[in-house]
Short mmCIF file of C-alpha atoms in Angstrom, two decimals:
data_model
loop_
_atom_site.label_atom_id
_atom_site.label_comp_id
_atom_site.label_asym_id
_atom_site.label_seq_id
_atom_site.Cartn_x
_atom_site.Cartn_y
_atom_site.Cartn_z
CA THR N 1 8.98 -3.69 -3.91
CA GLY N 2 11.16 -4.87 -1.04
CA ASP N 3 12.08 -1.23 -0.39
CA SER N 4 14.03 -1.02 2.88
CA ALA N 5 12.74 2.49 3.71
CA LEU N 6 9.15 1.25 3.44
CA ARG N 7 9.99 -1.74 5.60
CA ASP N 8 11.51 0.49 8.28
CA SER N 9 8.44 2.73 8.23
CA ILE N 10 6.10 -0.25 8.57
CA GLU N 11 8.13 -1.75 11.40
CA LEU N 12 8.04 1.58 13.25
CA GLY N 13 4.27 1.76 12.86
CA VAL N 14 3.78 -1.85 13.93
CA LYS N 15 5.96 -1.28 16.98
CA GLY N 16 3.77 1.64 18.02
CA ILE N 17 0.55 -0.31 17.47
CA LEU N 18 1.75 -3.28 19.53
CA ALA N 19 2.93 -0.96 22.31
CA SER N 20 -0.56 0.58 22.50
CA GLN N 21 -2.31 -2.75 23.17
CA LEU N 22 -3.95 -2.78 26.60
CA PRO N 23 -3.55 -5.78 28.94
CA ASN N 24 -7.10 -6.89 28.05
CA GLY N 25 -6.16 -6.98 24.35
CA TYR N 26 -7.89 -3.80 23.17
CA ILE N 27 -6.22 -1.69 20.49
CA GLY N 28 -8.05 1.50 19.63
CA ASN N 29 -8.75 5.11 20.53
CA TYR N 30 -12.10 4.80 22.32
CA PRO N 31 -12.16 4.96 26.12
CA GLU N 32 -13.82 2.03 27.83
CA GLY N 33 -17.18 3.71 28.30
CA ALA N 34 -17.41 4.66 24.63
CA GLN N 35 -16.31 1.38 23.08
CA LEU N 36 -18.53 -0.50 20.59
CA HIS N 37 -20.03 2.75 19.31
CA HIS N 38 -19.62 4.52 15.97
CA TRP N 39 -16.25 3.61 14.39
CA ASP N 40 -14.67 1.63 17.24
CA ILE N 41 -14.94 -1.88 15.76
CA TRP N 42 -14.29 -0.49 12.28
CA GLY N 43 -10.95 0.77 13.63
CA ARG N 44 -10.18 -2.60 15.21
CA LYS N 45 -10.91 -4.24 11.85
CA HIS N 46 -8.31 -2.12 10.06
CA THR N 47 -5.78 -2.70 12.83
CA MET N 48 -6.22 -6.46 12.58
CA GLY N 49 -6.06 -6.30 8.79
CA GLY N 50 -2.79 -4.39 8.85
CA LEU N 51 -1.16 -6.63 11.44
CA LEU N 52 -2.24 -9.80 9.64
CA THR N 53 -0.96 -8.49 6.30
CA TRP N 54 2.43 -7.80 7.88
CA TYR N 55 2.33 -11.24 9.50
CA GLU N 56 1.94 -12.74 6.00
CA GLN N 57 5.12 -10.95 4.97
CA THR N 58 7.25 -11.60 8.05
CA GLY N 59 5.84 -14.64 9.88
CA ASP N 60 6.38 -12.71 13.13
CA LYS N 61 4.32 -14.52 15.77
CA LYS N 62 4.02 -11.37 17.89
CA LEU N 63 1.65 -9.97 15.27
CA LEU N 64 -0.54 -13.06 15.33
CA ASP N 65 -0.58 -13.08 19.14
CA ALA N 66 -1.63 -9.42 19.20
CA CYS N 67 -4.49 -10.12 16.77
CA ARG N 68 -5.66 -13.06 18.85
CA LYS N 69 -5.73 -10.91 21.97
CA LEU N 70 -7.61 -8.17 20.12
CA ALA N 71 -10.16 -10.66 18.74
CA ASP N 72 -10.56 -12.44 22.09
CA HIS N 73 -11.26 -9.14 23.83
CA LEU N 74 -13.88 -8.21 21.22
CA MET N 75 -15.61 -11.55 21.78
CA THR N 76 -15.99 -10.71 25.49
CA GLN N 77 -18.02 -7.66 24.42
CA VAL N 78 -19.89 -8.82 21.30
CA GLY N 79 -21.59 -12.09 20.48
CA PRO N 80 -24.36 -14.42 21.64
CA GLY N 81 -25.64 -13.29 25.02
CA LYS N 82 -23.68 -10.02 24.73
CA THR N 83 -24.08 -6.93 22.55
CA ASP N 84 -25.20 -7.76 19.00
CA ILE N 85 -22.67 -6.62 16.40
CA VAL N 86 -25.32 -5.00 14.19
CA ALA N 87 -26.27 -2.77 17.14
CA THR N 88 -22.75 -1.40 17.59
CA SER N 89 -22.28 1.04 14.72
CA LEU N 90 -23.65 2.98 11.80
CA PHE N 91 -25.37 1.73 8.63
CA PHE N 92 -27.31 -1.23 10.07
CA GLY N 93 -24.10 -2.44 11.69
CA MET N 94 -22.16 -2.72 8.42
CA ALA N 95 -19.21 -0.66 9.68
CA SER N 96 -18.60 -3.02 12.60
CA SER N 97 -19.44 -6.10 10.53
CA THR N 98 -16.45 -5.52 8.27
CA ILE N 99 -14.33 -7.19 10.95
CA LEU N 100 -15.61 -10.40 9.35
CA GLU N 101 -12.66 -10.47 6.91
CA PRO N 102 -9.79 -10.38 9.46
CA MET N 103 -11.71 -12.83 11.66
CA VAL N 104 -11.77 -15.35 8.81
CA LEU N 105 -8.08 -14.76 8.14
CA LEU N 106 -7.29 -15.20 11.82
CA TYR N 107 -9.04 -18.57 11.75
CA ARG N 108 -7.09 -19.50 8.64
CA TYR N 109 -3.75 -18.69 10.29
CA THR N 110 -4.50 -20.22 13.70
CA GLY N 111 -7.01 -23.01 13.08
CA ASP N 112 -8.91 -21.79 16.15
CA SER N 113 -12.57 -22.59 15.42
CA ARG N 114 -13.78 -19.82 17.75
CA TYR N 115 -12.89 -17.26 15.12
CA LEU N 116 -14.74 -19.13 12.40
CA ASP N 117 -17.76 -19.43 14.71
CA PHE N 118 -17.63 -15.68 15.32
CA ALA N 119 -17.46 -15.05 11.56
CA ARG N 120 -20.59 -17.16 11.07
CA TYR N 121 -22.24 -15.30 13.94
CA ILE N 122 -21.64 -11.97 12.13
CA VAL N 123 -23.25 -13.25 8.93
CA ASN N 124 -26.22 -14.64 10.87
CA GLN N 125 -26.65 -11.26 12.56
CA TRP N 126 -27.02 -9.59 9.18
CA GLU N 127 -30.36 -11.33 8.70
CA THR N 128 -31.84 -10.19 12.03
CA GLU N 129 -34.36 -7.36 12.32
CA LYS N 130 -31.67 -4.74 12.97
CA GLY N 131 -29.21 -6.10 10.42
CA PRO N 132 -28.39 -5.01 6.85
CA ARG N 133 -29.81 -8.22 5.32
CA LEU N 134 -26.81 -8.60 3.02
CA LEU N 135 -27.76 -12.15 2.03
CA SER N 136 -31.53 -11.93 1.62
CA LYS N 137 -31.52 -8.47 0.03
CA ALA N 138 -28.99 -9.70 -2.52
CA GLN N 139 -31.27 -12.54 -3.54
CA GLU N 140 -34.24 -10.19 -4.07
CA ASN N 141 -32.52 -8.54 -7.08
CA ILE N 142 -33.99 -5.12 -6.38
CA PRO N 143 -31.81 -2.10 -7.20
CA ILE N 144 -29.17 -1.80 -4.52
CA ALA N 145 -30.15 1.81 -3.75
CA ASP N 146 -33.67 0.63 -2.85
CA ARG N 147 -32.77 -2.04 -0.30
CA PHE N 148 -33.97 0.14 2.58
CA PRO N 149 -36.12 3.28 2.87
CA HIS N 150 -34.27 6.57 2.53
CA PRO N 151 -33.24 7.65 6.05
CA LEU N 152 -35.12 10.92 5.55
CA THR N 153 -38.43 9.01 5.41
CA LEU N 154 -37.61 7.68 8.88
CA LYS N 155 -36.62 11.18 10.06
CA LYS N 156 -33.07 9.94 10.54
CA GLY N 157 -29.75 11.31 9.35
CA TRP N 158 -27.98 10.12 6.20
CA PHE N 159 -24.86 9.18 8.16
CA SER N 160 -26.73 7.11 10.72
CA GLU N 161 -27.51 3.53 11.59
CA TYR N 162 -30.54 3.74 9.26
CA ASN N 163 -28.67 4.08 5.96
CA GLY N 164 -28.49 0.65 4.34
CA GLU N 165 -26.89 1.87 1.10
CA LYS N 166 -23.52 3.08 2.45
CA ALA N 167 -21.23 1.81 -0.28
CA TYR N 168 -17.74 1.43 1.21
CA GLU N 169 -18.89 -0.41 4.32
CA MET N 170 -21.30 -2.63 2.39
CA MET N 171 -18.67 -3.73 -0.12
CA ALA N 172 -16.15 -4.32 2.68
CA CYS N 173 -18.67 -6.67 4.30
CA TYR N 174 -18.98 -8.54 1.01
CA GLU N 175 -15.18 -8.77 0.80
CA GLY N 176 -15.31 -10.54 4.15
CA LEU N 177 -18.10 -12.79 2.92
CA LEU N 178 -15.91 -13.86 0.00
CA GLU N 179 -13.15 -14.82 2.43
CA LEU N 180 -15.70 -16.84 4.38
CA TYR N 181 -16.75 -18.50 1.11
CA ARG N 182 -13.13 -19.44 0.38
CA THR N 183 -13.02 -21.13 3.79
CA THR N 184 -16.43 -22.82 3.86
CA ASN N 185 -17.36 -23.25 0.14
CA ASN N 186 -20.87 -22.11 1.01
CA LEU N 187 -22.27 -21.17 -2.41
CA GLU N 188 -24.94 -18.95 -0.82
CA TYR N 189 -22.17 -16.54 0.15
CA LEU N 190 -20.67 -16.38 -3.33
CA SER N 191 -24.10 -16.00 -4.92
CA ALA N 192 -24.95 -13.04 -2.67
CA VAL N 193 -21.77 -11.21 -3.62
CA GLU N 194 -22.08 -11.92 -7.34
CA LYS N 195 -25.71 -10.80 -7.47
CA THR N 196 -24.85 -7.63 -5.58
CA ALA N 197 -21.87 -6.88 -7.84
CA CYS N 198 -23.97 -7.36 -10.98
CA ASN N 199 -26.66 -5.10 -9.48
CA ILE N 200 -24.03 -2.44 -8.80
CA ILE N 201 -22.82 -2.69 -12.41
CA ASP N 202 -26.35 -2.50 -13.79
CA THR N 203 -27.65 0.37 -11.64
CA GLU N 204 -24.74 2.33 -10.16
CA ILE N 205 -21.42 2.25 -12.03
CA ASN N 206 -21.03 5.27 -14.29
CA ILE N 207 -19.00 5.99 -17.39
CA ALA N 208 -15.86 6.55 -15.26
CA GLY N 209 -16.15 3.19 -13.50
CA SER N 210 -17.32 4.48 -10.13
CA GLY N 211 -20.47 5.65 -8.40
CA THR N 212 -22.00 6.90 -5.13
CA ALA N 213 -23.14 10.30 -3.93
CA TYR N 214 -22.46 11.28 -0.35
CA GLU N 215 -20.81 7.86 -0.11
CA GLY N 216 -24.00 5.90 -0.82
CA TRP N 217 -25.69 4.13 -3.73
CA TYR N 218 -28.30 6.34 -5.40
CA HIS N 219 -29.19 4.93 -8.85
CA GLY N 220 -25.99 6.51 -10.05
CA LYS N 221 -25.94 4.97 -13.52
CA THR N 222 -29.09 6.77 -14.68
CA MET N 223 -28.35 9.85 -12.54
CA GLN N 224 -24.82 10.36 -13.87
CA THR N 225 -25.76 13.07 -16.37
CA ARG N 226 -26.89 15.30 -13.49
CA LEU N 227 -24.38 17.14 -11.33
CA THR N 228 -24.54 15.51 -7.92
CA TYR N 229 -22.96 16.70 -4.71
CA ALA N 230 -20.09 14.58 -3.32
CA THR N 231 -20.06 12.08 -6.15
CA MET N 232 -17.66 9.18 -6.81
CA GLU N 233 -16.16 8.92 -3.32
CA LEU N 234 -12.68 7.50 -3.74
CA CYS N 235 -12.90 5.05 -0.83
CA SER N 236 -15.86 3.47 -2.61
CA THR N 237 -13.96 3.47 -5.92
CA VAL N 238 -11.04 1.63 -4.32
CA THR N 239 -13.25 -0.89 -2.54
CA TRP N 240 -15.17 -1.56 -5.76
CA MET N 241 -11.88 -2.44 -7.47
CA LYS N 242 -10.87 -4.68 -4.57
CA LEU N 243 -14.24 -6.46 -4.58
CA CYS N 244 -14.01 -7.05 -8.34
CA GLN N 245 -10.47 -8.39 -7.95
CA ALA N 246 -11.62 -10.85 -5.29
CA LEU N 247 -14.50 -11.99 -7.50
CA LEU N 248 -12.19 -12.30 -10.50
CA SER N 249 -9.73 -14.49 -8.59
CA ILE N 250 -12.55 -16.77 -7.42
CA THR N 251 -14.70 -16.99 -10.56
CA GLY N 252 -12.36 -16.18 -13.46
CA ASN N 253 -15.19 -14.14 -14.98
CA PRO N 254 -13.74 -11.42 -17.30
CA LEU N 255 -16.74 -9.21 -16.46
CA TYR N 256 -14.94 -8.21 -13.26
CA ALA N 257 -11.65 -7.63 -15.08
CA ASP N 258 -13.39 -5.25 -17.50
CA GLN N 259 -14.77 -3.34 -14.51
CA ILE N 260 -11.35 -3.00 -12.89
CA GLU N 261 -9.86 -1.69 -16.14
CA LYS N 262 -12.66 0.84 -16.58
CA THR N 263 -12.28 2.13 -13.03
CA ALA N 264 -8.47 2.19 -13.14
CA TYR N 265 -8.26 4.11 -16.41
CA ASN N 266 -10.85 6.68 -15.32
CA ALA N 267 -11.92 7.26 -11.72
CA LEU N 268 -8.69 6.05 -10.13
CA LEU N 269 -6.18 7.86 -12.38
CA ALA N 270 -8.30 11.03 -12.26
CA SER N 271 -8.18 11.00 -8.46
CA MET N 272 -4.44 11.67 -8.22
CA LYS N 273 -2.96 15.11 -8.65
CA GLU N 274 -0.55 15.28 -11.58
CA ASP N 275 2.52 15.51 -9.31
CA ALA N 276 1.19 12.69 -7.06
CA SER N 277 1.15 15.06 -4.08
CA HIS N 278 -2.50 14.57 -3.23
CA ILE N 279 -5.61 12.43 -3.74
CA LEU N 280 -9.06 13.93 -4.03
CA SER N 281 -12.07 12.63 -2.08
CA PHE N 282 -14.84 13.21 -4.64
CA ASN N 283 -14.54 13.08 -8.40
CA PRO N 284 -17.41 14.61 -10.42
CA LEU N 285 -17.99 14.06 -14.12
CA GLU N 286 -18.05 17.82 -14.65
CA GLY N 287 -16.72 20.87 -12.87
CA HIS N 288 -13.21 21.18 -11.47
CA ARG N 289 -11.07 18.93 -9.32
CA GLU N 290 -10.20 19.91 -5.77
CA PRO N 291 -8.69 18.40 -2.62
CA GLY N 292 -10.85 16.57 -0.15
CA VAL N 293 -11.56 17.88 3.31
CA SER N 294 -9.29 17.36 6.28
CA ALA N 295 -10.81 14.53 8.31
CA PHE N 296 -11.12 15.46 11.99
CA GLY N 297 -8.75 18.40 11.45
CA MET N 298 -5.80 16.20 10.44
CA HIS N 299 -3.09 17.49 8.10
CA VAL N 300 0.02 15.88 6.66
CA ASN N 301 2.93 16.83 8.94
CA GLY N 302 0.64 19.38 10.55
CA GLN N 303 0.70 21.61 7.45
CA LYS N 304 -2.49 23.53 6.74
CA GLY N 305 -3.83 22.83 3.26
CA SER N 306 -2.11 19.44 3.17
CA TYR N 307 -5.22 17.41 3.81
CA LEU N 308 -5.36 13.99 5.36
CA ASN N 309 -8.46 11.82 5.11
CA CYS N 310 -9.60 8.27 4.47
CA CYS N 311 -9.38 8.66 0.68
CA ASN N 312 -5.72 9.71 0.89
CA ALA N 313 -5.11 6.53 2.87
CA ASN N 314 -7.15 4.22 0.65
CA ALA N 315 -6.13 5.29 -2.86
CA PRO N 316 -2.66 3.66 -2.78
CA ARG N 317 -4.36 0.32 -2.13
CA ALA N 318 -5.94 0.50 -5.60
CA PHE N 319 -2.70 1.50 -7.32
CA ALA N 320 -0.95 -1.37 -5.51
CA LEU N 321 -3.69 -3.75 -6.67
CA LEU N 322 -2.95 -3.13 -10.35
CA PRO N 323 0.23 -5.27 -10.58
CA GLN N 324 -1.65 -8.14 -8.90
CA PHE N 325 -4.43 -7.72 -11.44
CA ALA N 326 -2.24 -7.12 -14.50
CA VAL N 327 -0.93 -10.69 -14.85
CA MET N 328 -2.37 -13.59 -12.85
CA GLN N 329 -1.52 -17.27 -12.75
CA ALA N 330 -3.41 -20.48 -11.96
CA ASP N 331 -3.43 -24.17 -12.95
CA ASN N 332 -0.75 -23.97 -15.67
CA LYS N 333 -2.30 -20.75 -16.96
CA ILE N 334 -1.03 -17.19 -17.37
CA ILE N 335 -3.86 -14.64 -17.46
CA VAL N 336 -3.16 -11.22 -18.96
CA ASN N 337 -5.67 -8.60 -17.79
CA LEU N 338 -4.05 -5.18 -18.03
CA TYR N 339 -2.68 -3.76 -21.26
CA THR N 340 0.14 -1.33 -20.62
CA ASP N 341 3.92 -1.39 -20.82
CA LEU N 342 5.02 -3.99 -18.28
CA SER N 343 7.45 -6.72 -17.36
CA ALA N 344 6.34 -9.70 -15.31
CA THR N 345 7.80 -12.96 -14.06
CA VAL N 346 5.18 -15.67 -13.67
CA MET N 347 5.22 -19.28 -12.50
CA PRO N 348 2.21 -21.07 -14.03
CA ASP N 349 3.29 -24.09 -11.96
CA LYS N 350 6.16 -24.88 -9.59
CA LYS N 351 8.44 -26.15 -12.36
CA LYS N 352 7.98 -23.34 -14.90
CA LYS N 353 9.23 -19.78 -14.82
CA VAL N 354 8.09 -17.41 -17.54
CA SER N 355 9.05 -13.80 -18.27
CA LEU N 356 6.59 -11.55 -20.08
CA GLN N 357 7.46 -8.28 -21.80
CA GLN N 358 4.46 -6.23 -22.92
CA GLN N 359 4.78 -3.18 -25.17
CA THR N 360 1.88 -1.02 -26.24
CA ASP N 361 0.53 2.49 -26.68
CA TYR N 362 -2.90 1.27 -25.57
CA PRO N 363 -5.45 2.72 -25.35
CA ARG N 364 -4.21 5.43 -27.73
CA ASP N 365 -4.07 2.56 -30.21
CA GLY N 366 -5.13 -1.06 -29.87
CA ILE N 367 -1.92 -2.92 -30.68
CA ILE N 368 -0.43 -4.93 -27.81
CA ARG N 369 2.80 -6.91 -28.27
CA ILE N 370 3.64 -9.58 -25.68
CA GLN N 371 6.92 -11.49 -25.75
CA VAL N 372 6.75 -14.82 -23.90
CA ASP N 373 10.08 -16.11 -22.55
CA PRO N 374 9.92 -19.40 -20.60
CA ASP N 375 13.18 -20.46 -18.97
CA LYS N 376 12.89 -23.60 -21.12
CA PRO N 377 10.33 -24.78 -23.73
CA ALA N 378 7.15 -25.78 -21.92
CA PRO N 379 3.42 -26.29 -22.52
CA PHE N 380 1.05 -23.89 -20.78
CA GLU N 381 -1.96 -21.73 -21.55
CA VAL N 382 -1.95 -17.97 -22.04
CA LEU N 383 -5.31 -16.26 -21.60
CA LEU N 384 -5.84 -12.79 -23.07
CA ARG N 385 -8.70 -10.63 -21.82
CA ILE N 386 -10.83 -9.45 -24.74
CA PRO N 387 -12.91 -6.52 -23.42
CA ALA N 388 -16.65 -6.69 -23.93
CA TRP N 389 -16.63 -3.28 -25.64
CA SER N 390 -14.05 -4.32 -28.27
CA ARG N 391 -15.96 -5.33 -31.40
CA GLU N 392 -13.18 -6.13 -33.91
CA ASN N 393 -10.25 -8.14 -32.53
CA ALA N 394 -7.31 -10.10 -33.87
CA VAL N 395 -4.58 -12.31 -32.37
CA THR N 396 -1.37 -13.62 -33.92
CA VAL N 397 1.44 -15.79 -32.52
CA ASN N 398 4.78 -15.40 -34.28
CA GLY N 399 2.88 -13.82 -37.19
CA ASP N 400 0.34 -16.66 -37.58
CA THR N 401 -3.27 -15.51 -37.33
CA LEU N 402 -5.48 -17.29 -34.79
CA ARG N 403 -9.26 -17.59 -35.03
CA GLY N 404 -12.30 -17.32 -32.79
CA VAL N 405 -11.50 -14.15 -30.84
CA THR N 406 -14.72 -13.19 -29.03
CA SER N 407 -15.50 -10.01 -27.13
CA GLY N 408 -16.17 -10.33 -23.40
CA THR N 409 -14.14 -13.53 -22.97
CA TYR N 410 -10.63 -14.75 -22.30
CA TYR N 411 -8.96 -15.91 -25.50
CA SER N 412 -6.97 -19.06 -24.83
CA ILE N 413 -3.66 -19.88 -26.52
CA ASN N 414 -2.54 -23.35 -25.42
CA ARG N 415 0.77 -24.49 -26.90
CA THR N 416 4.35 -25.35 -26.13
CA TRP N 417 6.06 -22.00 -25.70
CA LYS N 418 9.71 -21.22 -26.31
CA LYS N 419 11.86 -18.18 -25.64
CA GLY N 420 11.17 -15.33 -28.05
CA ASP N 421 7.59 -16.29 -28.94
CA VAL N 422 5.52 -13.17 -29.61
CA ILE N 423 1.78 -12.61 -29.26
CA GLU N 424 0.24 -9.62 -30.98
CA LEU N 425 -3.24 -8.59 -29.94
CA GLN N 426 -5.29 -5.98 -31.80
CA LEU N 427 -8.21 -4.46 -29.89
CA ASP N 428 -10.85 -2.08 -31.22
CA VAL N 429 -10.22 1.30 -29.54
CA ARG N 430 -12.31 3.39 -31.92
CA ALA N 431 -14.24 6.12 -30.10
CA ARG N 432 -17.75 5.01 -29.22
CA ILE N 433 -20.70 7.24 -28.50
CA VAL N 434 -22.69 6.54 -25.33
CA ARG N 435 -26.08 8.09 -24.59
CA GLU N 436 -28.04 8.62 -21.37
CA ASN N 437 -31.01 10.90 -20.57
CA GLY N 438 -30.59 13.14 -23.61
CA TYR N 439 -26.84 13.47 -23.18
CA ALA N 440 -23.98 11.94 -25.15
CA ALA N 441 -20.39 11.09 -24.24
CA LEU N 442 -17.34 9.68 -25.98
CA VAL N 443 -15.36 6.64 -24.83
CA LYS N 444 -12.11 5.50 -26.47
CA GLY N 445 -11.33 1.93 -25.50
CA PRO N 446 -11.82 1.92 -21.72
CA VAL N 447 -11.25 5.69 -21.34
CA ALA N 448 -14.00 8.30 -21.08
CA LEU N 449 -13.27 11.60 -22.85
CA ALA N 450 -14.11 15.11 -21.70
CA ARG N 451 -14.13 18.68 -22.90
CA ASP N 452 -11.73 21.00 -21.04
CA THR N 453 -11.66 24.80 -20.97
CA ARG N 454 -7.88 24.85 -21.50
CA PHE N 455 -8.47 24.08 -25.18
CA ALA N 456 -10.28 27.44 -25.47
CA ASP N 457 -12.52 26.18 -28.27
CA GLY N 458 -15.91 27.24 -26.99
CA PHE N 459 -18.38 26.84 -24.16
CA VAL N 460 -17.81 23.34 -22.70
CA ASP N 461 -21.42 23.13 -21.47
CA GLU N 462 -22.87 23.89 -24.89
CA ALA N 463 -25.37 21.50 -26.36
CA ALA N 464 -24.14 19.64 -29.42
CA ARG N 465 -24.81 16.77 -31.75
CA ILE N 466 -21.77 14.50 -32.14
CA ARG N 467 -21.35 13.24 -35.68
CA GLU N 468 -21.17 9.45 -35.68
CA LYS N 469 -21.42 6.45 -37.96
CA ASP N 470 -22.78 3.17 -36.61
CA GLY N 471 -22.11 4.35 -33.06
CA TYR N 472 -18.45 5.27 -33.70
CA VAL N 473 -16.88 8.72 -33.95
CA GLU N 474 -13.77 9.59 -35.95
CA LEU N 475 -11.15 11.24 -33.74
CA ILE N 476 -8.24 13.32 -35.01
CA PRO N 477 -5.15 13.53 -32.77
CA ALA N 478 -4.86 17.08 -31.46
CA ALA N 479 -1.91 19.14 -32.65
CA ASN N 480 -1.51 20.94 -29.32
CA LYS N 481 -2.09 19.72 -25.77
CA PRO N 482 -2.21 22.46 -23.13
CA GLY N 483 -0.69 21.49 -19.80
CA LYS N 484 0.15 17.90 -18.96
CA ILE N 485 -2.56 16.07 -20.87
CA TRP N 486 -2.13 12.40 -21.72
CA MET N 487 -4.38 12.04 -24.79
CA ALA N 488 -6.10 14.78 -26.80
CA PHE N 489 -8.26 14.58 -29.92
CA THR N 490 -10.82 16.52 -31.86
CA ALA N 491 -14.25 15.18 -32.74
CA PRO N 492 -16.88 16.56 -35.15
CA LEU N 493 -19.69 18.35 -33.29
CA VAL N 494 -22.59 20.42 -34.59
CA LEU N 495 -22.79 22.97 -31.81
CA GLY N 496 -25.71 24.73 -30.16
CA SER N 497 -29.13 25.11 -31.71
CA THR N 498 -27.79 25.17 -35.28
CA TYR N 499 -29.91 23.12 -37.67
CA GLU N 500 -28.62 19.56 -37.30
CA GLY N 501 -27.66 19.41 -40.94
CA GLY N 502 -25.20 22.20 -40.30
CA LYS N 503 -21.47 21.93 -40.74
CA PRO N 504 -19.69 20.24 -37.80
CA LYS N 505 -16.79 21.89 -36.00
CA GLN N 506 -13.76 19.99 -34.75
CA VAL N 507 -13.95 20.25 -30.94
CA HIS N 508 -11.26 19.14 -28.50
CA PHE N 509 -11.58 16.29 -26.02
CA CYS N 510 -9.02 14.79 -23.65
CA ASP N 511 -8.93 11.71 -21.47
CA PHE N 512 -10.94 11.94 -18.24
CA PRO N 513 -7.88 11.56 -15.95
CA SER N 514 -6.23 14.58 -17.60
CA ALA N 515 -9.39 16.70 -17.59
CA GLY N 516 -9.08 19.49 -15.04
CA ASN N 517 -5.80 18.08 -13.73
CA THR N 518 -4.52 21.52 -12.74
CA TRP N 519 -6.91 21.32 -9.76
CA GLU N 520 -7.63 25.01 -10.24
CA PRO N 521 -11.23 26.35 -10.18
CA ASP N 522 -10.72 28.28 -13.44
CA VAL N 523 -10.20 25.02 -15.39
CA ARG N 524 -13.55 23.38 -16.02
CA TYR N 525 -14.25 20.06 -17.73
CA LYS N 526 -17.36 18.13 -18.78
CA VAL N 527 -17.96 14.51 -19.85
CA TRP N 528 -21.66 14.46 -20.75
CA ILE N 529 -22.70 16.73 -23.65
CA PRO N 530 -26.40 17.75 -23.79
CA GLU N 531 -27.94 16.88 -27.15
CA PRO N 532 -30.49 19.12 -28.89
CA VAL N 533 -33.83 17.42 -29.54
CA ASN N 534 -35.09 16.93 -33.10
CA VAL N 535 -38.87 16.83 -32.74
CA MET N 536 -39.23 15.40 -36.25
CA ASN N 537 -37.55 12.21 -35.04
CA THR N 538 -38.87 12.13 -31.45
CA ILE N 539 -42.27 10.94 -30.25
CA HIS N 540 -43.24 12.88 -27.11
CA LYS N 541 -45.48 11.39 -24.46
CA HIS N 542 -48.10 13.71 -22.98
#
């Protein structure tokens, strides 16, 4: 944004961080005798990441010098002939191993091969007996929650060095591996991340675009219809979006763009309190929303009830990612990923400057209008993301219908563009029914829908059969929306144990981000609706 108040705040924080650096280069809050344990190197990783990000913005050499001193000091403690990095922290060393990413960046900015060597050392350590095996386990294609035995079988704690499914730290390691791939072009690294990401999609990501329970992978996709303690940790949600964005920028695969949209329109938006005053830590698919705990007794400005924790700190990173994701550019291409009202200025190459104006009520309806305004007529390619879930699609340019629009791809429009050209995209945002484990849910476009007690139209946990045709459900816009609800509809449900040929009742649903957004325990919501069983149409196994 270029906001001067933000800049002043960052500069004040950076000044304090640099002033805390010890003569030996250490920056952190662990005394010498306790260093290398628990979250020490994890903290150094975030410090380096912040300083290097600000170095990118300012070019201030003091920041780079501080990172070099920090890295050099770490390499006197960890490395060949010293303490092994996978023996320094929790989760098979994954927490400490996340320093891989800033180490690669430090090499990129300095050209000092020692940092690249240390990055390779970290990856090699993963494949040792005590390591998380992030390369070899990825190639085995087993469900990610089954990579290691449950810590309980080893008589160890969940939050211990013996949990190999800790989601945030694992994905942060893979983010670092992608940076190492960008530097080395080692396809083994990219393959490991892609196979892991696809495994996460197949076995863990739920209807709201997130996963995890107690911050770990747990077969969340098939378990999502059951109420699970501490589900959908926001740090993991944010890191999943960041990992997908990195994969999208490297591969151009729209699969990852679809995942970001799904997460953004559900788990991310639902995590923020309506007035933006707070971010929750866990985000169940039923129940009520509530603040996260205060980490280590910390409160915002020392005020009780104003909680401060890692999820509060991480969530803005995902919101800030969305503009980077919304419109991308590469090789004389403009790639449109996010459909919402927006303005963007893009340079598909150094000689072309293009303004985009996008207007839409998506996903309430599927019509997206994009005006393309190059500073002068020029040839370039515009790529439109066509979501995999969108069955019926249409594209026009200046009113002329184009052909060959395929779901799950980028639709390419390659022409000489002039100021005032207009693209109109029509996506299929009809409500779809999704089933899992004897439950059903409704999804409109990318947005999951939920029942909410504020509509006062019955027991939200009641079993029901949703009336559908060919997998789609007719929604009627709701006349009244209690509270600050974004989208509200009614859908035809045959409630309870009534004979399934009975007359359906119009029952209210709202978008998942709005569900329970009062954050009060007396407002309950539910995404998954239990379905009654018709034994005439069901073969039971005995």
